[in-house]
Amino acid sequence: MFPEVPFWVWVLLTVGICTALNLVGVKLAASMNVLLVSIQLVVAVVFVVLTIVNIVNGANGAEFTIQPFFSNDIQAAAIAAGAAILALSFLGFDAVSTLAEEAEQPTRDIPRAIFIIVAVAGAFFITVTYVMQVLFPDVSQLADIVGASPEIAKYVGGAAFQAIFVGGYMMAVLGCGITQQMSAARLLYAMGRDGALPKRLFGRVSPSGVPIGNVLLVAAIALTALFVDLDQAASMINFGAFIAFTFVNLSVIFVFFRFLKRRGAGAWLGFVAVPAIGVAINVWLWFSLDTVSMIIGGVWITIGLVYLVVKTRGFRAAAPDLTGPINIGMYE
């Protein structure tokens, strides 16, 4: 939208604003994120309504159909490859779990928040994408496929709404950046405090409770956006995400056999069958990633394994305990 502004300016501004808010403290960052998400939600609702109005009026020959969900030329391999990349759009719902130590009632509120986020985000993504696809089933009609959303916003609401839409989009980017940096910094802190990472570097917080070193480290990593291609970055991020989600599902199965006393049909379904399906889906998508990401991810895993071997002195010492006290009641 602003080709005259150098790319690096946007990167530095985004990282700088997110870092500044996270350095102040979690309360300010959380409050700002609520404001940004509220603005984004209002803009998104208006966008969907305007798009629906255009469809009803027959703009661009559009009509409501199930074509975006199903067609005769669907290719499973292509869908899997696309999903393996676009899964990045759905990352973030799990980030709330890293703030469990700062929640008042974590065993109740954190799981509830995750399910609410998944449901709301899923409905949001499906709705927005569906109306866009119905209005423009042939994306080649758009001049810039990368900037498809702002272009459609201008089509359905004119230049004025396009400006509002881009503003809301920028708020969404900041909101996402704030929460991801917040959660990543606290995850690194927890690992440093528990001894999984060097405590002197990662296990420290300021008097106000902010892991300053980790916040700045995440900011430095975010600055790699200056030279890493977006598609490649997304694919590499998803490499780690699919592995993480696979082991989250495996952990649920482990909890069932190790801690859970119930053995009814519901328990077998919720603690074994559903996570087993999750494992299968994540592994399938993981193998759909590009070769470069698989190589880079493999190297990263190797580094982690070497670090673990050194940390445990060749597995002669116990690995750092990251579980803490097990609360059986939360599983029941």
Short mmCIF file of C-alpha atoms in Angstrom, two decimals:
data_model
loop_
_atom_site.label_atom_id
_atom_site.label_comp_id
_atom_site.label_asym_id
_atom_site.label_seq_id
_atom_site.Cartn_x
_atom_site.Cartn_y
_atom_site.Cartn_z
CA MET A 1 0.00 0.00 0.00
CA PHE A 2 2.94 2.32 0.64
CA PRO A 3 5.65 1.30 -1.83
CA GLU A 4 7.60 4.51 -1.28
CA VAL A 5 8.27 3.53 2.36
CA PRO A 6 11.27 1.17 2.60
CA PHE A 7 10.49 -2.32 3.88
CA TRP A 8 12.98 -2.06 6.74
CA VAL A 9 11.12 0.93 8.18
CA TRP A 10 8.00 -1.17 8.76
CA VAL A 11 10.03 -3.95 10.36
CA LEU A 12 11.86 -1.60 12.74
CA LEU A 13 8.67 0.25 13.69
CA THR A 14 6.74 -2.94 14.38
CA VAL A 15 9.50 -4.57 16.43
CA GLY A 16 10.23 -1.30 18.25
CA ILE A 17 6.63 -0.63 19.30
CA CYS A 18 6.02 -4.23 20.42
CA THR A 19 9.28 -4.32 22.36
CA ALA A 20 8.61 -1.01 24.11
CA LEU A 21 5.16 -2.13 25.27
CA ASN A 22 6.45 -5.50 26.49
CA LEU A 23 9.33 -3.89 28.39
CA VAL A 24 6.88 -1.73 30.36
CA GLY A 25 4.97 -4.76 31.63
CA VAL A 26 2.38 -7.41 30.88
CA LYS A 27 -0.59 -5.34 32.08
CA LEU A 28 0.04 -2.48 29.65
CA ALA A 29 0.80 -4.90 26.82
CA ALA A 30 -2.38 -6.88 27.53
CA SER A 31 -4.53 -3.74 27.76
CA MET A 32 -3.11 -2.41 24.50
CA ASN A 33 -3.73 -5.76 22.85
CA VAL A 34 -7.40 -5.69 23.89
CA LEU A 35 -7.73 -2.28 22.26
CA LEU A 36 -5.98 -3.40 19.07
CA VAL A 37 -8.05 -6.59 18.81
CA SER A 38 -11.26 -4.60 19.33
CA ILE A 39 -10.37 -2.26 16.47
CA GLN A 40 -9.47 -5.23 14.27
CA LEU A 41 -12.76 -6.97 15.07
CA VAL A 42 -14.86 -3.93 14.18
CA VAL A 43 -13.04 -3.48 10.87
CA ALA A 44 -13.38 -7.19 10.07
CA VAL A 45 -17.13 -7.20 10.75
CA VAL A 46 -17.64 -4.17 8.51
CA PHE A 47 -15.51 -5.83 5.81
CA VAL A 48 -17.63 -9.01 5.92
CA VAL A 49 -20.90 -7.06 5.85
CA LEU A 50 -19.82 -4.96 2.86
CA THR A 51 -18.60 -8.06 1.04
CA ILE A 52 -21.92 -9.85 1.65
CA VAL A 53 -23.82 -6.80 0.38
CA ASN A 54 -21.76 -6.88 -2.83
CA ILE A 55 -22.42 -10.60 -3.25
CA VAL A 56 -26.17 -10.13 -2.73
CA ASN A 57 -26.13 -7.36 -5.34
CA GLY A 58 -24.41 -9.71 -7.79
CA ALA A 59 -21.15 -7.76 -7.98
CA ASN A 60 -18.51 -9.46 -10.13
CA GLY A 61 -21.15 -12.08 -11.01
CA ALA A 62 -20.88 -13.52 -7.48
CA GLU A 63 -23.43 -15.77 -5.81
CA PHE A 64 -23.38 -17.84 -2.64
CA THR A 65 -22.15 -21.36 -3.30
CA ILE A 66 -20.30 -24.24 -1.63
CA GLN A 67 -17.60 -24.01 -4.29
CA PRO A 68 -14.98 -22.56 -1.89
CA PHE A 69 -15.33 -25.70 0.26
CA PHE A 70 -15.67 -28.37 -2.38
CA SER A 71 -15.12 -28.75 -6.12
CA ASN A 72 -14.46 -31.60 -8.52
CA ASP A 73 -10.84 -30.59 -9.09
CA ILE A 74 -9.79 -30.67 -5.42
CA GLN A 75 -6.30 -32.14 -4.96
CA ALA A 76 -5.48 -33.48 -1.50
CA ALA A 77 -1.73 -32.96 -1.96
CA ALA A 78 -2.21 -29.31 -2.89
CA ILE A 79 -4.51 -28.74 0.09
CA ALA A 80 -2.00 -30.35 2.45
CA ALA A 81 0.85 -28.24 1.07
CA GLY A 82 -1.21 -25.08 1.42
CA ALA A 83 -2.36 -25.99 4.92
CA ALA A 84 1.22 -26.68 5.97
CA ILE A 85 2.07 -23.07 5.16
CA LEU A 86 -1.16 -21.39 6.19
CA ALA A 87 -1.19 -23.11 9.59
CA LEU A 88 0.94 -20.11 10.61
CA SER A 89 -2.25 -18.02 10.43
CA PHE A 90 -3.80 -20.15 13.15
CA LEU A 91 -0.81 -20.12 15.50
CA GLY A 92 -1.22 -18.05 18.62
CA PHE A 93 -4.11 -19.68 20.42
CA ASP A 94 -1.56 -21.82 22.26
CA ALA A 95 0.43 -18.77 23.34
CA VAL A 96 -2.00 -18.05 26.18
CA SER A 97 -0.71 -21.16 27.96
CA THR A 98 2.65 -19.44 28.51
CA LEU A 99 0.90 -16.85 30.71
CA ALA A 100 -0.47 -19.45 33.12
CA GLU A 101 1.75 -18.22 35.96
CA GLU A 102 0.28 -14.73 35.64
CA ALA A 103 -3.34 -15.91 35.58
CA GLU A 104 -5.44 -15.79 38.75
CA GLN A 105 -7.09 -19.18 38.16
CA PRO A 106 -4.91 -20.87 35.51
CA THR A 107 -6.35 -24.41 35.71
CA ARG A 108 -9.80 -23.02 34.93
CA ASP A 109 -9.15 -19.96 32.77
CA ILE A 110 -6.28 -21.10 30.53
CA PRO A 111 -8.01 -24.18 29.01
CA ARG A 112 -11.23 -22.19 28.68
CA ALA A 113 -9.40 -19.35 26.94
CA ILE A 114 -7.73 -21.73 24.49
CA PHE A 115 -11.03 -23.30 23.44
CA ILE A 116 -12.71 -19.91 23.09
CA ILE A 117 -9.84 -18.59 20.95
CA VAL A 118 -9.88 -21.67 18.70
CA ALA A 119 -13.65 -21.45 18.18
CA VAL A 120 -13.77 -17.69 17.58
CA ALA A 121 -10.65 -17.60 15.39
CA GLY A 122 -11.85 -20.59 13.35
CA ALA A 123 -15.24 -18.98 12.70
CA PHE A 124 -13.53 -15.68 11.90
CA PHE A 125 -11.07 -17.12 9.37
CA ILE A 126 -13.66 -19.31 7.64
CA THR A 127 -16.19 -16.48 7.35
CA VAL A 128 -13.79 -13.86 6.02
CA THR A 129 -12.11 -16.24 3.58
CA TYR A 130 -15.41 -17.65 2.35
CA VAL A 131 -16.95 -14.28 1.42
CA MET A 132 -13.70 -13.18 -0.23
CA GLN A 133 -13.53 -16.38 -2.27
CA VAL A 134 -17.19 -16.12 -3.30
CA LEU A 135 -16.74 -12.54 -4.49
CA PHE A 136 -13.45 -13.31 -6.28
CA PRO A 137 -13.32 -17.04 -7.09
CA ASP A 138 -10.65 -16.31 -9.71
CA VAL A 139 -7.77 -14.64 -7.87
CA SER A 140 -6.11 -13.77 -11.17
CA GLN A 141 -8.67 -10.94 -11.39
CA LEU A 142 -6.82 -9.19 -8.61
CA ALA A 143 -3.88 -7.05 -9.61
CA ASP A 144 -1.79 -7.99 -6.56
CA ILE A 145 -2.48 -11.39 -5.00
CA VAL A 146 -0.22 -10.56 -2.02
CA GLY A 147 -2.33 -7.50 -1.30
CA ALA A 148 -5.63 -9.20 -2.09
CA SER A 149 -7.43 -8.15 1.09
CA PRO A 150 -6.83 -4.37 0.72
CA GLU A 151 -7.74 -4.62 -2.96
CA ILE A 152 -11.04 -6.35 -2.15
CA ALA A 153 -11.64 -3.82 0.64
CA LYS A 154 -11.40 -1.02 -1.93
CA TYR A 155 -13.72 -2.92 -4.28
CA VAL A 156 -16.46 -3.39 -1.66
CA GLY A 157 -16.16 -0.07 0.21
CA GLY A 158 -14.15 2.39 -1.84
CA ALA A 159 -10.88 4.15 -1.10
CA ALA A 160 -12.09 5.46 2.28
CA PHE A 161 -12.87 1.99 3.61
CA GLN A 162 -9.63 0.66 2.15
CA ALA A 163 -7.74 3.18 4.29
CA ILE A 164 -9.71 2.08 7.37
CA PHE A 165 -9.09 -1.57 6.49
CA VAL A 166 -5.34 -1.08 6.15
CA GLY A 167 -5.32 0.75 9.49
CA GLY A 168 -7.13 -2.15 11.12
CA TYR A 169 -4.71 -4.57 9.47
CA MET A 170 -1.77 -2.67 10.93
CA MET A 171 -3.39 -2.85 14.37
CA ALA A 172 -3.72 -6.60 13.91
CA VAL A 173 -0.01 -6.91 13.10
CA LEU A 174 0.93 -5.00 16.24
CA GLY A 175 -1.50 -7.01 18.36
CA CYS A 176 -0.05 -10.25 17.08
CA GLY A 177 3.50 -9.05 17.59
CA ILE A 178 2.85 -7.94 21.17
CA THR A 179 1.33 -11.24 22.26
CA GLN A 180 3.86 -13.43 20.47
CA GLN A 181 6.81 -11.55 21.91
CA MET A 182 5.20 -11.58 25.35
CA SER A 183 4.57 -15.32 25.31
CA ALA A 184 7.93 -16.27 23.77
CA ALA A 185 9.85 -14.18 26.32
CA ARG A 186 8.01 -15.80 29.23
CA LEU A 187 8.46 -19.28 27.81
CA LEU A 188 12.21 -18.68 27.59
CA TYR A 189 12.16 -17.35 31.16
CA ALA A 190 10.37 -20.45 32.47
CA MET A 191 12.90 -22.69 30.71
CA GLY A 192 15.77 -20.64 32.14
CA ARG A 193 14.32 -20.65 35.66
CA ASP A 194 13.83 -24.44 35.53
CA GLY A 195 17.34 -25.04 34.23
CA ALA A 196 16.52 -26.15 30.70
CA LEU A 197 18.36 -23.05 29.39
CA PRO A 198 21.23 -21.12 31.02
CA LYS A 199 19.69 -19.48 34.09
CA ARG A 200 21.94 -16.42 34.11
CA LEU A 201 20.78 -15.42 30.67
CA PHE A 202 17.17 -16.59 30.53
CA GLY A 203 16.05 -16.97 34.14
CA ARG A 204 16.12 -13.34 35.26
CA VAL A 205 13.33 -10.77 35.63
CA SER A 206 13.35 -7.08 36.45
CA PRO A 207 11.91 -5.74 39.75
CA SER A 208 8.64 -5.17 37.86
CA GLY A 209 8.52 -8.84 36.80
CA VAL A 210 9.55 -8.40 33.15
CA PRO A 211 12.11 -10.84 31.63
CA ILE A 212 13.92 -7.97 29.93
CA GLY A 213 16.74 -10.04 28.45
CA ASN A 214 14.30 -12.46 26.84
CA VAL A 215 12.13 -9.65 25.45
CA LEU A 216 15.18 -8.08 23.82
CA LEU A 217 16.35 -11.47 22.50
CA VAL A 218 12.97 -12.10 20.87
CA ALA A 219 13.14 -8.61 19.37
CA ALA A 220 16.56 -9.40 17.90
CA ILE A 221 15.22 -12.62 16.38
CA ALA A 222 12.23 -10.73 14.97
CA LEU A 223 14.62 -8.40 13.17
CA THR A 224 15.63 -11.31 10.92
CA ALA A 225 12.50 -10.29 8.99
CA LEU A 226 14.82 -7.75 7.39
CA PHE A 227 16.44 -10.44 5.26
CA VAL A 228 14.41 -13.69 5.58
CA ASP A 229 11.78 -14.32 2.92
CA LEU A 230 8.25 -14.41 4.37
CA ASP A 231 7.30 -17.74 2.80
CA GLN A 232 10.49 -19.37 4.03
CA ALA A 233 10.04 -17.94 7.51
CA ALA A 234 6.46 -19.21 7.67
CA SER A 235 7.51 -22.67 6.58
CA MET A 236 10.33 -22.84 9.16
CA ILE A 237 8.03 -21.65 11.93
CA ASN A 238 5.49 -24.30 11.00
CA PHE A 239 8.20 -26.95 11.16
CA GLY A 240 8.53 -26.28 14.87
CA ALA A 241 4.80 -25.78 15.35
CA PHE A 242 3.85 -29.16 13.88
CA ILE A 243 6.43 -30.91 16.05
CA ALA A 244 5.21 -29.06 19.13
CA PHE A 245 1.54 -29.84 18.42
CA THR A 246 2.39 -33.47 17.73
CA PHE A 247 3.99 -33.82 21.15
CA VAL A 248 1.17 -31.91 22.83
CA ASN A 249 -1.22 -34.56 21.51
CA LEU A 250 1.16 -37.35 22.54
CA SER A 251 1.33 -35.79 26.00
CA VAL A 252 -2.43 -36.04 26.36
CA ILE A 253 -2.23 -39.74 25.56
CA PHE A 254 0.60 -40.07 28.09
CA VAL A 255 -1.51 -38.36 30.77
CA PHE A 256 -4.30 -40.86 30.10
CA PHE A 257 -2.14 -43.92 30.70
CA ARG A 258 0.05 -42.41 33.44
CA PHE A 259 -2.28 -40.31 35.60
CA LEU A 260 -5.94 -40.63 34.64
CA LYS A 261 -7.94 -43.18 36.60
CA ARG A 262 -11.07 -43.09 34.43
CA ARG A 263 -11.28 -45.67 31.65
CA GLY A 264 -14.76 -45.00 30.25
CA ALA A 265 -15.63 -44.53 26.57
CA GLY A 266 -15.53 -40.74 26.94
CA ALA A 267 -12.03 -40.82 28.39
CA TRP A 268 -10.76 -43.11 25.63
CA LEU A 269 -12.30 -40.78 23.04
CA GLY A 270 -11.02 -37.51 24.52
CA PHE A 271 -7.62 -38.65 25.76
CA VAL A 272 -6.64 -41.24 23.13
CA ALA A 273 -8.68 -41.17 19.92
CA VAL A 274 -8.87 -37.40 19.38
CA PRO A 275 -5.19 -36.67 20.15
CA ALA A 276 -4.16 -39.68 18.02
CA ILE A 277 -6.00 -38.08 15.10
CA GLY A 278 -4.21 -34.83 15.94
CA VAL A 279 -0.85 -36.58 15.78
CA ALA A 280 -1.68 -38.06 12.37
CA ILE A 281 -2.81 -34.71 10.93
CA ASN A 282 0.24 -32.84 12.24
CA VAL A 283 2.68 -35.45 10.95
CA TRP A 284 0.93 -35.41 7.56
CA LEU A 285 1.20 -31.61 7.34
CA TRP A 286 4.78 -31.72 8.62
CA PHE A 287 5.84 -33.91 5.70
CA SER A 288 4.17 -31.42 3.31
CA LEU A 289 6.70 -28.69 4.16
CA ASP A 290 9.41 -27.71 1.68
CA THR A 291 12.83 -29.36 1.69
CA VAL A 292 14.78 -26.30 2.89
CA SER A 293 12.59 -25.99 5.99
CA MET A 294 12.98 -29.69 6.72
CA ILE A 295 16.78 -29.36 6.50
CA ILE A 296 16.94 -26.22 8.66
CA GLY A 297 14.50 -27.72 11.15
CA GLY A 298 16.50 -30.94 11.25
CA VAL A 299 19.67 -28.99 12.03
CA TRP A 300 17.83 -27.13 14.81
CA ILE A 301 16.59 -30.40 16.33
CA THR A 302 20.13 -31.79 16.17
CA ILE A 303 21.46 -28.76 18.05
CA GLY A 304 18.79 -29.31 20.69
CA LEU A 305 19.68 -32.98 21.06
CA VAL A 306 23.39 -32.16 21.37
CA TYR A 307 22.59 -29.57 24.04
CA LEU A 308 20.50 -32.16 25.91
CA VAL A 309 23.34 -34.68 25.77
CA VAL A 310 25.77 -32.12 27.17
CA LYS A 311 23.27 -30.94 29.80
CA THR A 312 22.69 -34.48 31.05
CA ARG A 313 26.35 -35.50 30.70
CA GLY A 314 25.52 -38.16 28.15
CA PHE A 315 22.15 -38.95 29.79
CA ARG A 316 23.91 -39.92 33.03
CA ALA A 317 22.14 -37.07 34.85
CA ALA A 318 18.42 -36.32 34.91
CA ALA A 319 17.05 -33.84 32.42
CA PRO A 320 15.65 -30.56 33.86
CA ASP A 321 12.20 -31.04 35.40
CA LEU A 322 9.78 -28.78 33.54
CA THR A 323 6.56 -30.37 34.74
CA GLY A 324 6.26 -29.01 38.26
CA PRO A 325 3.73 -30.59 40.62
CA ILE A 326 1.11 -32.66 38.82
CA ASN A 327 -2.44 -31.62 39.65
CA ILE A 328 -4.48 -34.74 38.95
CA GLY A 329 -7.71 -32.84 39.56
CA MET A 330 -7.25 -30.74 36.44
CA TYR A 331 -7.19 -33.94 34.32
CA GLU A 332 -10.24 -35.39 36.03
#
